[in-house]
Amino acid sequence: MKKITTLLFALLVGSMGLLPSTTNAHPVTVDGTSIEWDAFPPTTFANLGHLVRNASSEGEYVWNDLAGDHRTDLGGGGNVDLTRFRVTGDATNVYFLAKFSDITQTFGDGVTQLQIAVRTTGAGGQTWLGGNSDTQVDAAAAWDYLIMTSFGSALSGEAAPKIWDASWASSTAGNAIISDTNDLIEIAVPWTALGLAGPPAYGLKFTVATFRANTSDETWDLTGVSDALDAVTTYGDPNPADSRNTWIEVGDAVVNYHFQVFFHQTTGEVYSPILISEVMSNNTTDPVPIFDEWVELVNVSPVAIQLVNYKLGDEELIGGGESMRQFNEGVISSLGVIVWARDAGYFFTKYNRDPDFCFALGTRVGIPTTPAYSNWSTGNNWDLSTNDGPVVLDPYDTVIDIIDWGTESWPGLTKGSFIYGGNSYERVPANRDTNNVPTDFIIRVPDPVEGNPFNAQFDTDGDGILDSTDNCPLIANFDQANAD
């Protein structure tokens, strides 16, 4: 059999709609409780979001908000103090859950109002939030649809949200419940209400803010300034001991922060478009082992991903002393694979091929380097070795993938074991993500070369099993032809 290129394989399986393997629908019932949501833990850091997956490949975006950081200009106390925000989906709806410090009112004048701006296309059409709120979203997140709760005009704590399009035409769709028992707002919105036939191939951008509403569902007004009282925001710089107030975000009348979520096109499950597919952390042949460390990344989404402002690091803790590197260029195609190397020269010596990106050039030239991202880590010391693990951040500093075999832990992640010299961790299949390192990864032993860079074994038929129908083009090493 002739060798088939990775590009041809990508085109083939891309046409088959390859997405994360064995993904199931995440059941949500809008009932004012968080039972279906709570199995997906938040991060331990305030004002940070991450993606969490489980053994059934169900996923959520989970944002952990700093309690008590809301504005107090209009009172309301815990009614407007957002503490957590979650997103998931299924084939029919996108779902949101917002937790608050203390909901004491469920309808009428002064009730909590939640606004969620959704950018569904590359263009966007509107920056102003609704309800005469004197608040805008960032131009990069200009919205196509705005979801706004309508409990102010309601006669109970259950009311379909208003959906505005960018021309300010409104409708109602789905359902929303506010619960003073469970201190939350739960929302379901049909994909069709957002102008979509179903879960889209591309990621959606979201901007989130809280207000107080009157009986016409207009926001309570603060003359001359933004009416937003809390918002989902990192303030442009994640901080491990955050104590900043919402006014810092909306003092210019703009919620500058937004985040992006990808949904499985068939089931609507939340997933990471970029996954760590292999890690070489402890080679045996180089005099300084860390120089030969490398990480392989794969794009499991059906669309090309711009790598600008994605990050790769070995520092799981915000403000820690290890390294976080930022990509300033590049595109990774659907099903594409890239390799980032600690030292390009050492990588070339071993594999007779340059990496796509590197920490240091070594003896090589012309390879893009990745500068330090100081907003996350204070150090410049990349060293996975036998007791660490890499982490991937998206352009909005959401933790979208992490693996670990060391002493540190991450909420929702089952860690791997100590990795011996010369072995690598390889995700098999490359599009399976259950947040469980022993399940998702194999430990690859030298055969005869250490590691297997630039290759990825995909489960193309979604059965969770690698078989002859899945991977004929990519099982061979990159410098060998496939054989009959």
XYZ file of C-alpha atoms in Angstrom:
484
model
C 0.000 0.000 0.000
C 1.344 3.410 -0.906
C 2.141 5.867 1.800
C -0.794 8.228 2.253
C 0.016 11.698 3.502
C -1.344 13.170 6.691
C -3.058 15.863 4.637
C -4.946 13.334 2.535
C -5.956 11.469 5.671
C -7.135 14.697 7.257
C -9.282 15.465 4.229
C -10.728 11.967 4.279
C -11.677 11.767 7.932
C -12.580 15.448 8.010
C -15.277 14.677 5.471
C -16.495 11.980 7.866
C -17.029 14.581 10.604
C -14.322 13.400 12.982
C -14.675 14.943 16.428
C -13.625 13.853 19.930
C -14.108 10.122 20.266
C -17.109 8.395 21.868
C -18.803 11.638 22.862
C -22.214 11.362 24.548
C -24.989 13.824 25.227
C -24.839 15.612 28.577
C -28.397 15.443 29.943
C -29.673 18.684 31.478
C -33.161 19.351 32.798
C -33.953 23.002 33.493
C -35.450 22.639 36.955
C -33.585 25.142 39.115
C -31.157 22.603 40.552
C -27.514 21.938 39.730
C -27.536 18.146 40.109
C -26.509 17.439 36.497
C -23.803 20.080 36.613
C -21.972 19.567 39.885
C -19.974 16.481 38.904
C -17.700 18.806 36.915
C -15.541 20.644 39.483
C -14.341 24.250 39.124
C -10.723 25.299 39.350
C -9.278 26.262 42.711
C -8.421 29.709 41.325
C -10.863 32.608 41.322
C -11.704 34.237 37.995
C -10.552 31.337 35.843
C -12.341 28.944 33.503
C -11.470 25.425 32.428
C -12.918 22.545 30.421
C -13.861 19.409 32.331
C -14.617 16.021 30.757
C -15.713 12.778 32.384
C -15.439 9.045 31.705
C -18.413 9.235 29.338
C -16.732 12.033 27.352
C -19.341 14.501 28.587
C -18.023 18.030 28.974
C -18.595 21.421 30.568
C -17.030 24.824 30.521
C -16.751 25.814 34.202
C -15.915 29.348 35.350
C -15.028 29.996 39.000
C -15.802 33.605 39.935
C -14.463 35.476 42.940
C -17.210 35.773 45.541
C -17.847 39.290 46.800
C -16.309 41.097 43.809
C -19.622 42.587 42.617
C -20.411 46.288 42.585
C -22.624 47.525 45.402
C -23.817 50.766 43.766
C -27.374 49.469 43.374
C -27.527 47.158 46.360
C -28.756 43.674 45.641
C -25.994 41.980 47.595
C -25.672 38.298 46.816
C -28.449 38.503 44.225
C -25.983 39.916 41.689
C -22.752 38.396 43.018
C -21.882 35.752 40.436
C -19.803 32.897 41.880
C -19.836 30.302 39.091
C -20.820 30.055 35.439
C -21.190 26.832 33.456
C -21.909 25.972 29.811
C -22.799 22.705 28.118
C -25.019 21.520 25.293
C -26.812 18.723 23.527
C -28.061 18.241 19.980
C -31.021 20.576 20.569
C -30.026 23.228 23.118
C -27.178 25.140 24.657
C -27.408 25.283 28.461
C -26.143 27.761 31.047
C -25.983 27.641 34.834
C -25.112 30.756 36.852
C -24.575 30.449 40.608
C -24.842 33.450 42.934
C -23.901 34.159 46.533
C -27.484 34.554 47.742
C -30.618 34.813 45.579
C -33.434 36.292 47.688
C -35.794 37.529 44.942
C -37.135 35.541 41.988
C -39.267 38.038 40.017
C -40.376 41.647 39.876
C -38.622 44.975 40.270
C -34.983 44.618 41.352
C -34.613 40.941 40.452
C -31.335 39.586 39.095
C -30.886 39.854 35.347
C -28.340 37.763 33.463
C -27.180 38.785 29.987
C -25.178 36.428 27.750
C -23.904 37.851 24.467
C -23.186 35.177 21.842
C -21.000 35.642 18.803
C -21.968 32.889 16.389
C -20.152 34.074 13.255
C -16.856 35.666 12.358
C -18.506 39.041 11.792
C -20.654 39.872 14.788
C -23.082 42.738 14.585
C -23.660 44.498 17.908
C -21.557 45.584 20.875
C -24.183 47.142 23.162
C -25.738 44.921 25.796
C -29.503 45.125 26.281
C -31.923 46.772 28.668
C -30.388 50.246 28.206
C -27.520 48.975 30.325
C -24.951 51.556 29.170
C -22.558 48.626 28.728
C -20.796 47.216 25.682
C -18.897 44.044 24.878
C -15.442 44.037 23.350
C -15.421 44.612 19.577
C -13.732 41.231 19.115
C -16.815 39.628 20.686
C -19.471 41.737 18.949
C -22.561 39.595 19.214
C -25.069 38.107 16.798
C -27.519 37.112 19.536
C -28.120 38.297 23.090
C -29.755 36.060 25.696
C -31.416 38.093 28.475
C -33.445 36.766 31.391
C -36.887 38.318 31.829
C -37.741 37.723 35.480
C -38.467 41.430 36.007
C -41.662 41.268 33.982
C -42.509 37.729 35.091
C -45.040 36.650 37.711
C -42.894 33.767 38.934
C -39.327 32.511 38.891
C -39.780 30.724 35.573
C -39.820 32.607 32.275
C -38.470 32.047 28.784
C -35.482 34.315 28.138
C -35.584 37.064 25.551
C -33.378 36.498 22.511
C -32.265 39.621 20.663
C -30.598 39.594 17.278
C -28.083 42.231 16.218
C -30.828 44.400 14.692
C -32.615 44.426 18.086
C -35.456 42.214 16.922
C -36.564 40.129 19.898
C -38.224 36.802 20.507
C -38.573 34.370 23.388
C -37.232 30.824 23.265
C -36.281 28.009 25.579
C -36.709 28.321 29.313
C -35.076 29.857 32.380
C -35.575 29.331 36.106
C -34.242 31.411 38.985
C -34.065 29.623 42.338
C -33.744 31.298 45.726
C -33.418 27.823 47.262
C -30.340 26.920 45.232
C -29.082 30.461 44.469
C -28.904 29.953 40.716
C -30.260 30.738 37.282
C -30.540 27.843 34.823
C -31.205 28.454 31.122
C -31.850 26.376 27.999
C -31.817 28.016 24.565
C -32.452 26.103 21.321
C -29.640 26.279 18.771
C -32.253 27.411 16.259
C -32.961 30.528 18.356
C -29.321 31.486 17.755
C -29.664 31.137 13.991
C -28.021 27.701 13.976
C -29.331 24.379 12.681
C -27.509 22.627 15.526
C -24.174 22.739 17.344
C -21.748 24.609 15.064
C -18.379 23.430 13.761
C -16.651 26.535 15.108
C -16.365 27.867 18.640
C -18.875 30.363 20.023
C -17.747 33.456 21.928
C -19.594 34.453 25.099
C -19.662 37.647 27.181
C -21.499 37.438 30.522
C -22.686 40.140 32.947
C -25.263 40.549 35.734
C -27.663 43.446 36.394
C -30.792 44.320 38.357
C -33.980 44.561 36.291
C -37.203 46.547 36.555
C -40.664 45.247 35.639
C -40.043 46.102 31.977
C -36.803 44.071 31.999
C -34.732 47.225 31.636
C -31.634 47.418 33.813
C -31.597 49.524 36.944
C -29.715 52.636 35.965
C -26.515 54.192 37.234
C -26.352 57.606 35.612
C -23.468 58.046 33.201
C -21.748 54.716 33.885
C -22.199 51.023 33.170
C -25.099 49.304 34.919
C -23.267 45.937 35.041
C -22.779 44.737 38.617
C -20.708 41.592 38.051
C -19.114 39.923 35.045
C -17.139 36.913 33.924
C -13.628 38.334 33.563
C -9.947 37.668 34.206
C -9.314 41.433 34.023
C -6.841 40.582 31.265
C -4.423 38.967 33.718
C -5.202 35.847 35.798
C -4.199 36.352 39.413
C -3.848 33.519 41.955
C -4.971 35.742 44.831
C -7.485 37.900 42.990
C -9.197 40.644 44.968
C -10.179 42.956 42.116
C -13.661 44.468 41.925
C -15.988 44.402 38.903
C -15.613 48.164 38.524
C -12.085 47.560 37.217
C -13.642 45.617 34.334
C -16.611 47.888 33.534
C -15.247 51.291 34.528
C -14.865 52.060 30.821
C -18.435 50.791 30.218
C -17.079 47.744 28.352
C -16.940 44.110 29.444
C -13.656 43.473 27.691
C -13.319 39.797 28.598
C -15.023 37.019 26.683
C -14.388 33.303 26.284
C -14.874 30.656 23.618
C -16.488 27.219 23.756
C -16.521 24.435 21.145
C -19.469 22.025 20.943
C -19.516 18.563 19.364
C -21.465 18.903 16.112
C -23.543 15.786 16.731
C -24.141 15.722 20.479
C -23.465 19.319 21.519
C -20.973 18.258 24.195
C -18.318 20.796 25.192
C -14.804 19.746 24.170
C -11.286 21.085 23.688
C -10.335 21.699 20.041
C -6.609 21.365 20.834
C -5.401 18.312 22.752
C -2.013 17.172 23.997
C -1.430 14.043 21.908
C 2.093 13.052 23.018
C 4.709 14.174 25.534
C 8.400 13.267 25.689
C 9.547 14.398 29.105
C 12.462 12.236 30.167
C 14.741 11.003 27.398
C 17.857 8.924 28.023
C 20.281 9.967 25.302
C 21.039 13.653 25.827
C 23.510 15.109 28.330
C 20.895 17.563 29.557
C 17.604 15.632 29.337
C 15.288 18.631 29.452
C 16.697 19.884 26.135
C 15.120 16.931 24.349
C 11.644 17.370 25.822
C 8.819 17.966 23.374
C 5.027 18.130 23.248
C 2.788 17.165 20.340
C -0.576 18.918 19.901
C -3.474 17.887 17.663
C -6.515 19.802 16.415
C -9.507 17.484 16.834
C -12.059 20.058 15.668
C -13.507 20.152 12.127
C -12.082 23.643 11.469
C -8.600 25.166 11.261
C -7.449 26.860 14.481
C -5.356 30.026 14.598
C -2.658 29.366 17.194
C -2.053 33.030 18.007
C -2.328 33.537 21.791
C -2.670 29.852 22.606
C -0.195 28.848 25.318
C 1.700 25.726 26.322
C 3.430 25.362 29.659
C 4.616 23.118 32.452
C 3.232 25.397 35.170
C -0.215 24.348 36.372
C -0.400 27.040 39.050
C -1.047 30.689 38.250
C 1.890 32.721 39.505
C 4.135 29.658 39.758
C 7.829 29.613 38.935
C 7.900 27.231 35.981
C 7.201 28.124 32.355
C 4.263 29.138 30.168
C 5.021 29.774 26.485
C 2.835 31.730 24.056
C 2.283 31.051 20.348
C 2.454 34.242 18.298
C 1.790 32.751 14.862
C 0.652 29.649 13.055
C -2.439 27.714 12.057
C -3.186 24.086 12.846
C -5.516 22.496 10.324
C -8.379 20.204 11.217
C -6.767 16.911 12.301
C -3.409 18.619 11.992
C -0.491 17.784 14.269
C 2.251 20.136 15.456
C 5.279 19.554 17.653
C 6.774 22.058 20.099
C 10.302 21.239 21.249
C 12.335 22.469 24.208
C 15.427 22.659 21.960
C 15.070 22.489 18.179
C 18.669 21.388 17.671
C 18.386 18.356 19.936
C 15.057 17.449 18.344
C 16.533 17.573 14.830
C 19.506 15.449 15.851
C 17.226 12.702 17.131
C 14.435 12.751 14.541
C 16.083 14.312 11.457
C 13.206 16.765 11.254
C 12.565 20.203 12.684
C 9.769 20.834 15.174
C 7.088 23.352 14.235
C 7.795 25.591 17.256
C 10.403 25.675 19.983
C 11.499 27.187 23.279
C 15.101 27.554 22.021
C 16.581 27.187 18.547
C 19.801 25.491 19.612
C 21.687 24.732 16.398
C 18.677 25.314 14.117
C 17.380 28.475 12.416
C 14.080 29.728 11.065
C 11.784 27.957 13.531
C 9.233 30.110 15.403
C 10.088 30.465 19.079
C 7.486 30.887 21.802
C 8.108 33.720 24.285
C 7.234 33.570 27.963
C 3.668 34.406 28.999
C 4.296 36.279 32.220
C 0.591 36.801 32.999
C 0.493 33.134 34.015
C 3.918 32.203 35.367
C 6.817 34.133 36.841
C 9.556 31.741 35.736
C 11.286 30.662 32.565
C 12.270 27.154 33.607
C 10.814 24.415 31.390
C 11.477 21.007 32.934
C 8.832 18.268 32.791
C 11.190 15.450 33.785
C 9.575 12.597 35.740
C 7.317 14.593 38.035
C 5.259 17.162 36.122
C 2.919 17.604 33.147
C 2.005 20.085 30.383
C -1.016 22.385 30.258
C -2.675 24.168 27.313
C -4.430 27.543 27.578
C -6.588 29.015 24.836
C -6.416 32.730 23.862
C -8.794 33.563 26.738
C -6.651 31.757 29.340
C -9.164 28.954 29.700
C -7.398 25.728 30.675
C -8.475 23.490 27.785
C -6.175 20.495 28.331
C -3.836 19.262 31.029
C -2.081 16.006 31.819
C -0.023 15.275 34.892
C 2.066 12.497 36.386
C 3.582 14.515 39.230
C 2.813 15.736 42.723
C 0.398 18.512 41.745
C -3.300 17.942 41.100
C -5.996 19.524 38.944
C -9.770 19.400 39.587
C -11.456 16.697 37.527
C -8.179 15.140 36.322
C -7.031 11.607 37.116
C -3.232 11.707 37.091
C -0.833 9.316 35.446
C 2.073 7.457 36.999
C 5.815 8.068 37.086
C 7.304 7.965 33.578
C 10.625 6.188 33.085
C 13.498 7.486 30.984
C 13.024 7.090 27.248
C 9.261 6.594 27.458
C 6.615 9.043 26.290
C 2.938 9.525 27.070
C 0.831 9.153 23.885
C -2.922 9.790 23.682
C -4.552 6.818 21.956
C -6.881 7.474 20.235
C -5.692 11.046 19.724
C -9.260 12.371 19.863
C -10.309 10.715 23.143
C -10.530 13.027 26.150
C -11.948 11.795 29.443
C -9.647 13.778 31.775
C -8.111 10.463 32.826
C -4.421 10.057 31.988
C -4.237 6.254 32.520
C -7.310 5.821 30.288
C -6.515 8.351 27.580
C -2.758 7.721 27.264
C -0.409 4.821 26.747
C 3.206 4.837 27.871
C 5.189 4.382 24.659
C 8.536 2.628 25.037
C 11.393 3.189 22.531
C 10.812 1.183 19.334
C 13.619 1.794 18.551
C 13.412 5.620 18.654
C 12.113 7.375 21.735
C 8.654 8.783 21.105
C 6.508 8.962 17.982
C 6.315 12.647 16.954
C 4.153 13.952 14.102
C 1.872 10.939 14.232
C -1.578 10.599 15.696
C -3.923 7.641 15.814
C -7.529 8.751 15.424
C -10.747 6.938 16.171
C -12.481 8.001 12.961
C -15.667 5.976 13.341
C -16.379 7.069 16.919
C -16.561 3.596 18.417
C -13.753 4.264 20.893
C -11.665 1.432 19.449
C -8.634 1.683 17.188
C -9.027 -0.787 14.352
C -8.039 -1.209 10.713
C -10.722 1.201 9.542
C -9.322 4.036 11.637
C -5.612 4.566 11.180
C -3.941 2.890 8.237
C -2.380 6.161 7.010
C -0.834 7.198 10.320
C 0.257 4.089 12.199
C 3.702 4.004 10.574
C 6.477 6.268 11.796
C 6.608 9.519 9.859
C 9.786 8.536 8.016
C 8.540 5.105 6.955
C 6.145 4.051 4.213
C 3.086 2.041 5.056
C 3.379 -1.558 3.926
C 0.888 -4.107 2.643
